[in-house]
CSV table of C-alpha atoms in Angstrom, one decimal:
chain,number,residue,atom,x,y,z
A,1,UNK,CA,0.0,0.0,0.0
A,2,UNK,CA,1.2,3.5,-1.1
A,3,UNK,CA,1.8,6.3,1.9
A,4,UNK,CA,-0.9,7.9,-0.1
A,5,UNK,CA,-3.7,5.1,0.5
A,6,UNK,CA,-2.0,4.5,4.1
A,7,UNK,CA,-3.3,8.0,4.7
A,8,UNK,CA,-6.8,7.9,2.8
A,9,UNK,CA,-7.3,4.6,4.8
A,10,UNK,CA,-6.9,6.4,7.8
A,11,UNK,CA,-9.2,9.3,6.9
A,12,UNK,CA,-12.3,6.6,5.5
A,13,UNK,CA,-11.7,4.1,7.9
A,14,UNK,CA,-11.6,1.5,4.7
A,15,UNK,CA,-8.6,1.5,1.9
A,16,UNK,CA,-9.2,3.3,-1.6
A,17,UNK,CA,-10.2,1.2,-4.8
A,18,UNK,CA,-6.7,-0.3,-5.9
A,19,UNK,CA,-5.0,2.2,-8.3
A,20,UNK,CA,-7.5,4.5,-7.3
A,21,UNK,CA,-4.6,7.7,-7.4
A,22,UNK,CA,-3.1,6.9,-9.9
A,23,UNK,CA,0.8,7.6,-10.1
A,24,UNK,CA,0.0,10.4,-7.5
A,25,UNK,CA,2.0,9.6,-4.4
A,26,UNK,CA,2.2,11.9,-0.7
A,27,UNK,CA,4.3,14.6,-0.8
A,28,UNK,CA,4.8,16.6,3.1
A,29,UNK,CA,2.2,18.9,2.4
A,30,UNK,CA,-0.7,16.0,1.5
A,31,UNK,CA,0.9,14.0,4.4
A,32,UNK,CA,0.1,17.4,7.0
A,33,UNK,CA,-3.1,17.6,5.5
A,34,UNK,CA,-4.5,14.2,5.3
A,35,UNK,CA,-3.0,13.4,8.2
A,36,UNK,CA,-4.6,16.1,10.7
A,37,UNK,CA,-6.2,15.2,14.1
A,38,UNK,CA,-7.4,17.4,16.5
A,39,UNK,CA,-5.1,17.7,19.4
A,40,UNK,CA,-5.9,18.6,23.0
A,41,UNK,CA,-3.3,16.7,25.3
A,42,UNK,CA,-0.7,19.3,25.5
A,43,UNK,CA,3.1,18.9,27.4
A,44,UNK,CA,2.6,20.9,30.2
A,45,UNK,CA,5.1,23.8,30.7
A,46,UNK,CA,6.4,23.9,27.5
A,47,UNK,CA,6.7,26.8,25.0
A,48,UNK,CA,6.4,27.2,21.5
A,49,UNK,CA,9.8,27.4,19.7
A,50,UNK,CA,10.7,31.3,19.5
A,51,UNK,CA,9.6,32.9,16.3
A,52,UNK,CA,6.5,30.7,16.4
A,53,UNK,CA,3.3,33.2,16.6
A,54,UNK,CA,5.4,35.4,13.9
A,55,UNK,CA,5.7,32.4,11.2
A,56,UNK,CA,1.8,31.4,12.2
A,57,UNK,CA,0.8,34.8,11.1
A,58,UNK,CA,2.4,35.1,7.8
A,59,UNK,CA,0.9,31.6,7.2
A,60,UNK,CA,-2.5,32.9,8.4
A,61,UNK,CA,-1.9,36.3,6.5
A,62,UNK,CA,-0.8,34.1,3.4
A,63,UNK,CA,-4.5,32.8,2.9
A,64,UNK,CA,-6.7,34.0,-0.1
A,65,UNK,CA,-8.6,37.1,1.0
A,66,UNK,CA,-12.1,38.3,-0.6
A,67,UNK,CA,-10.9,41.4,-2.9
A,68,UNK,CA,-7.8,42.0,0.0
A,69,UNK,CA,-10.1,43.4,2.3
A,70,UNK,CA,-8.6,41.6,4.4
A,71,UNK,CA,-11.7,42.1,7.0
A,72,UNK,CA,-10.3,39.3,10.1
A,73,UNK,CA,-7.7,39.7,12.8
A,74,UNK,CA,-6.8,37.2,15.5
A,75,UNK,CA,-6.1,37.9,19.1
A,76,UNK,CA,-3.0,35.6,20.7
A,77,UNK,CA,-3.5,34.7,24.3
A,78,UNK,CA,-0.2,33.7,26.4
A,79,UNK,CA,-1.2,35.0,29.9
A,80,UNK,CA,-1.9,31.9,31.6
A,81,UNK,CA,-4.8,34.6,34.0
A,82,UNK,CA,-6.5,35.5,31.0
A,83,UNK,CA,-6.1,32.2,29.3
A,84,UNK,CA,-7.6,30.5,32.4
A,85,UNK,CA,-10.6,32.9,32.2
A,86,UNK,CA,-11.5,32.3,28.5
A,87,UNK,CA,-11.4,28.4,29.1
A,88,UNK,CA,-14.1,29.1,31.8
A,89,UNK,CA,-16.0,30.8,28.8
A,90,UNK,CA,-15.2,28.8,26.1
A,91,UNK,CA,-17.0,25.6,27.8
A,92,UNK,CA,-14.5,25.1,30.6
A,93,UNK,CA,-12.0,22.9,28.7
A,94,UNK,CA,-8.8,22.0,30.3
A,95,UNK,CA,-7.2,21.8,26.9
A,96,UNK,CA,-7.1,25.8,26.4
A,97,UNK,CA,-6.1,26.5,29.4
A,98,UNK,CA,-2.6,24.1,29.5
A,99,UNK,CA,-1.8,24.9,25.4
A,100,UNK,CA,0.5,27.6,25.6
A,101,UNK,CA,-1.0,29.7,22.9
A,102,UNK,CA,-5.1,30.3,22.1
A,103,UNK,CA,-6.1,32.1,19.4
A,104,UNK,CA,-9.2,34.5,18.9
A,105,UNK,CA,-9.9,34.6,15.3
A,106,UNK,CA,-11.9,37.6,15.4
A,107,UNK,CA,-14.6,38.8,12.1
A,108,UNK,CA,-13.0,42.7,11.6
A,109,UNK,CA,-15.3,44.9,10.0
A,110,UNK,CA,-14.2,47.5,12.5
A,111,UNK,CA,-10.8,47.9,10.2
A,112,UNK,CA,-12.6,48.9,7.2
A,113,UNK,CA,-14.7,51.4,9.3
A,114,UNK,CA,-11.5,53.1,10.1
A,115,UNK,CA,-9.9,52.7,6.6
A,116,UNK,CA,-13.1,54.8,5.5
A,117,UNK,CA,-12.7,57.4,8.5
A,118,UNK,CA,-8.6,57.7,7.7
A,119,UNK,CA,-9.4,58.8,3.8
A,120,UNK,CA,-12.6,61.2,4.8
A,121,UNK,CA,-14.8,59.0,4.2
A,122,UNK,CA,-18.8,57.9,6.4
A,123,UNK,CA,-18.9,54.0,6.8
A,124,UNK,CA,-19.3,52.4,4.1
A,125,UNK,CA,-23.2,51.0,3.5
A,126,UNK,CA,-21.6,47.6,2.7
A,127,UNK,CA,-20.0,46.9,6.1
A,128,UNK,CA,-23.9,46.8,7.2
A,129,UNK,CA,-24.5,43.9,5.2
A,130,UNK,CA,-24.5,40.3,5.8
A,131,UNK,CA,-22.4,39.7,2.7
A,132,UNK,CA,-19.9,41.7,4.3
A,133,UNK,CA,-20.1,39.7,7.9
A,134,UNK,CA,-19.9,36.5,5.7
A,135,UNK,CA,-16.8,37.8,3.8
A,136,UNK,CA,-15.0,38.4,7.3
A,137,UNK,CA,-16.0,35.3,8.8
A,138,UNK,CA,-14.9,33.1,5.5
A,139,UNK,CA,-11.4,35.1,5.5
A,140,UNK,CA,-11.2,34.4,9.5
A,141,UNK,CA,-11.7,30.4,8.2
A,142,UNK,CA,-9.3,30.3,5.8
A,143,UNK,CA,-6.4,32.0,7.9
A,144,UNK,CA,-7.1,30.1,10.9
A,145,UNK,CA,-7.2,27.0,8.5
A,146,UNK,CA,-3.2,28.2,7.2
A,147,UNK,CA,-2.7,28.2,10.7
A,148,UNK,CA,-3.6,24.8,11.7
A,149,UNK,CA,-1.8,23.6,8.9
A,150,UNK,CA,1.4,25.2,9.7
A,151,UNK,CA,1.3,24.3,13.3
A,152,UNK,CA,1.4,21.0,12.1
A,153,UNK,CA,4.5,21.0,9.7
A,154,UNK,CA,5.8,22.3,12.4
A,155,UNK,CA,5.6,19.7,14.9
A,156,UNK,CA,2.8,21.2,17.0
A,157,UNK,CA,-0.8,20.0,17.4
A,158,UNK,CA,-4.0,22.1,18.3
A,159,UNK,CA,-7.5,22.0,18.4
A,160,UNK,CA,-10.6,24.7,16.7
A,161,UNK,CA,-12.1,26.0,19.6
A,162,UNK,CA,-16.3,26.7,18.6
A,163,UNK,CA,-17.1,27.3,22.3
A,164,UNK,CA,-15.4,30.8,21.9
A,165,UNK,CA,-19.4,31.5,20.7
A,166,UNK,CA,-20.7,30.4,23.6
A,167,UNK,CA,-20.2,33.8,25.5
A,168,UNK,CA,-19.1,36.1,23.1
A,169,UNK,CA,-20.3,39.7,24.7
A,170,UNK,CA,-18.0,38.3,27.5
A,171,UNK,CA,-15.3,37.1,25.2
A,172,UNK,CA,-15.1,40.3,23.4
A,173,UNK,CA,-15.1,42.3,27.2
A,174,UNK,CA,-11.8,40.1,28.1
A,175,UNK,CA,-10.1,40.6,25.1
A,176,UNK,CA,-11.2,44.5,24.8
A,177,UNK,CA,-12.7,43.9,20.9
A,178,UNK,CA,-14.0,47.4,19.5
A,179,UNK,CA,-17.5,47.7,17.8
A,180,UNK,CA,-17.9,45.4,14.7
A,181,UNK,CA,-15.5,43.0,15.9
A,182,UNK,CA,-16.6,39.3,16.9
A,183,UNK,CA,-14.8,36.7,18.1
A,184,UNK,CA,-16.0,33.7,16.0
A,185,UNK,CA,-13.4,30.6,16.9
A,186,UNK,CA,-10.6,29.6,18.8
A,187,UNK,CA,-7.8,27.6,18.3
A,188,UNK,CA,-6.0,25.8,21.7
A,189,UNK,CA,-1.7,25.1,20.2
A,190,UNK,CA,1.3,23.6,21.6
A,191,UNK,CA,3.4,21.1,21.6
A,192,UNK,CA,1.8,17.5,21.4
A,193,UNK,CA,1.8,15.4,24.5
A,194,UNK,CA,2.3,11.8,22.7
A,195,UNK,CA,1.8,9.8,26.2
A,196,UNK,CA,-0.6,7.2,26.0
A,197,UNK,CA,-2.8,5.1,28.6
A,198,UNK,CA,-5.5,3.4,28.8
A,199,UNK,CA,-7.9,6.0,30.1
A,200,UNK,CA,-6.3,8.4,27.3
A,201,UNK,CA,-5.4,7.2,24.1
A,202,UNK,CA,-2.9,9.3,21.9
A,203,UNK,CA,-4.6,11.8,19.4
A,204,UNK,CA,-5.5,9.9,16.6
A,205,UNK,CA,-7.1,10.2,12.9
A,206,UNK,CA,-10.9,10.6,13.4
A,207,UNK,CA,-12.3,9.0,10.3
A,208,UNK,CA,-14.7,11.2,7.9
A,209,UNK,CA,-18.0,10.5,5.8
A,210,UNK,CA,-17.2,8.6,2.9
A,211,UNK,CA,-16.2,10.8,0.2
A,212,UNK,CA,-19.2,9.5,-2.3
A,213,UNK,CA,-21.8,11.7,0.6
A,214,UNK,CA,-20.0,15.4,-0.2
A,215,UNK,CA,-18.2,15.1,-3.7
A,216,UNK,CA,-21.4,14.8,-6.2
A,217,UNK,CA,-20.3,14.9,-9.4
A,218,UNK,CA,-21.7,17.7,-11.9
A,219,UNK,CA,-25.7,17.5,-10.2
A,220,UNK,CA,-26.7,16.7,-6.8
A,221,UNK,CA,-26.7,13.3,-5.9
A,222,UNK,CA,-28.2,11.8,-2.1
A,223,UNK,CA,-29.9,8.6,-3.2
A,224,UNK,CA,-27.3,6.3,-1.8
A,225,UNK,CA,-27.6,8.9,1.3
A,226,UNK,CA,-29.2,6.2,3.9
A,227,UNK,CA,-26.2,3.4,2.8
A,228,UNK,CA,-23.4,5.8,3.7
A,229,UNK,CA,-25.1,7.2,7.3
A,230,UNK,CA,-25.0,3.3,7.8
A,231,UNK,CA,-21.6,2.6,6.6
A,232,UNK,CA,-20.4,5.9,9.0
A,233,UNK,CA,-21.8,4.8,12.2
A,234,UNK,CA,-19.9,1.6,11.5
A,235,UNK,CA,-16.7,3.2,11.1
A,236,UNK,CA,-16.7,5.6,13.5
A,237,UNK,CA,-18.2,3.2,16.1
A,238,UNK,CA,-14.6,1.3,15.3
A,239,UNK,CA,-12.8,4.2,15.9
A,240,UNK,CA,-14.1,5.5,18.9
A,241,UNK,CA,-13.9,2.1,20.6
A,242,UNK,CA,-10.1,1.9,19.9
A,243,UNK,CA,-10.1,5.3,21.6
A,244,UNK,CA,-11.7,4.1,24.6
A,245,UNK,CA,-14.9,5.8,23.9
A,246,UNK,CA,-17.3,2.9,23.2
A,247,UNK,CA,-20.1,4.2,25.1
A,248,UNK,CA,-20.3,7.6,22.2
A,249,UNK,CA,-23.8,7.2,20.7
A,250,UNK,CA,-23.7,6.9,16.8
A,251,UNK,CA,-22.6,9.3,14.5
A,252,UNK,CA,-26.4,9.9,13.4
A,253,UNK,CA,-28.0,9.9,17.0
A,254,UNK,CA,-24.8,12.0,18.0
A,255,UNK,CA,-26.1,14.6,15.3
A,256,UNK,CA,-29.4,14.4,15.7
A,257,UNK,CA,-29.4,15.4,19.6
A,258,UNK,CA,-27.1,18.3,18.7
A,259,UNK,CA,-29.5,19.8,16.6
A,260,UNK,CA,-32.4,19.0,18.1
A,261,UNK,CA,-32.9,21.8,20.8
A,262,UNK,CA,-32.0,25.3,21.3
A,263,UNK,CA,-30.5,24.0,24.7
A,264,UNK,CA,-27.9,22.1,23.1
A,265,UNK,CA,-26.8,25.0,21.1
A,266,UNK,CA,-25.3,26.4,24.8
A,267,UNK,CA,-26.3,29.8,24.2
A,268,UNK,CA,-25.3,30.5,20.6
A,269,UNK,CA,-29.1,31.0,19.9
A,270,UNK,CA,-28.6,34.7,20.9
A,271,UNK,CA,-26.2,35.0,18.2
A,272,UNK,CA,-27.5,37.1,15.9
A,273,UNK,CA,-28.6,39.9,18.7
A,274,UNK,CA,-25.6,39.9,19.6
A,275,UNK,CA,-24.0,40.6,16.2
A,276,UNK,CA,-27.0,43.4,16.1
A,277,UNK,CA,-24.9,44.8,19.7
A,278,UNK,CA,-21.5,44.5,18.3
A,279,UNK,CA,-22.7,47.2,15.3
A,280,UNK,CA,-23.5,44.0,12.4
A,281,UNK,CA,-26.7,45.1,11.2
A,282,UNK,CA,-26.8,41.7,9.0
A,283,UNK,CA,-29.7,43.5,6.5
């Protein structure tokens, strides 16, 4: 088996069609990529390699930007108080509070409001629109996702950080974010703890959908839709038992329940007010 298929096989959960790449073979940017796993197990006490935050920027700064507007900024976090006191907001997970670096990637409309004051200029109409918000929050992804992938080619691990919505008037108040700015994720990074035991397994490859459920090929396609929910649960259910969590409901019930009630959205149903606060007017 190719290094390529090793590291499909680890992404399905079930080896590629024999030949299926070709005379393709994994490179060190297709092994980072394919090869990504959230991490959260950090070693304790150790920093990032100096120079670090500088070379995650330009990596972050590197990504494509709608028409350079460049409309996202990020907020590093080092100051184990104030890193303490956004783990208590971001869902009180030990994991941000022992990486020595978290990231606020922030939706910066705020910039181009002073862009427009610097020239002589009102506010532009646009930064009122939801467009616009969607524009920042896409460019935020995108850098954040250079990011991830840099950490990683360099040695580190880290982990997106969604609870960063679940208190984000309090988020922004911490972190001192001016009008139309919002934090919208954060990212926990260090320096992977590789220690294994039984009660916690190394970070390992989580297995996705199978690729036939999101690539459709030239018009929409979910008729096989049921067979690969089925074939998912399977695989997944294989994978979180050799992670010692064989007690995780399926995929499909796992989804299901998140969705189902406001309550399980932990307080990210007053989103949208408070964009309105923050000056996003979302028309």
């Amino acid at each position: 088996m190719s290094d390529l298929a090793s590291l499909v096989t680890d992404r399905y959960g079930s080896p590629p069609a024999p030949g299926a790449f070709g005379d393709l073979v994994a490179n060190h940017t297709l092994t980072t990529l394919l090869a990504h796993k959230s991490v959260r197990q950090f070693v304790l006490g150790q920093a990032l390699p100096a120079g670090t935050l500088d070379v995650l920027v330009a990596a972050a700064q590197s990504a494509p930007t709608s028409s350079n507007l460049q409309t996202w900024s990020v907020v590093a976090v080092q100051d184990p108080g104030r890193k303490a006191r956004l783990a208590t907001l971001c869902g009180d997970q030990a994991f941000v509070r022992n990486a020595p670096l978290f990231l606020l990637f922030v939706a910066d409309l705020h910039r181009l409001e002073k862009v427009a004051e610097a020239t002589g200029q009102p506010p532009g109409a646009a930064l009122a629109y939801t467009e616009t918000f969607l524009i920042a929050s896409l460019d935020a992804a995108f850098a954040a996702q250079n990011v991830i992938v840099a950490a990683e080619a360099l040695g580190l691990g880290g982990c997106y950080v969604g609870a960063a919505r679940n208190h984000p008037r309090e988020v922004a108040e911490l972190l001192g974010l001016p009008p139309r700015a919002v934090g919208l994720f954060g990212m926990a990074l260090g320096v992977p703890d590789l220690t294994a035991t039984d009660d916690t397994p190394a970070a390992a490859v989580k297995p996705r959908l199978p690729a036939a459920e999101v690539l459709h090929h030239e018009r929409w396609d979910d008729n096989d839709q049921a067979q690969h929910f089925e074939a998912y649960d399977k695989v997944l259910g294989v994978f979180n038992a050799s992670q010692q969590r064989a007690d995780q409901p399926a995929w499909t019930a796992r989804v299901t329940t998140r969705v189902a009630t406001e309550a399980e959205m932990h307080g990210r149903h007053e989103l949208r007010q408070i964009l309105n606060e923050r000056n996003f007017e979302l028309k």
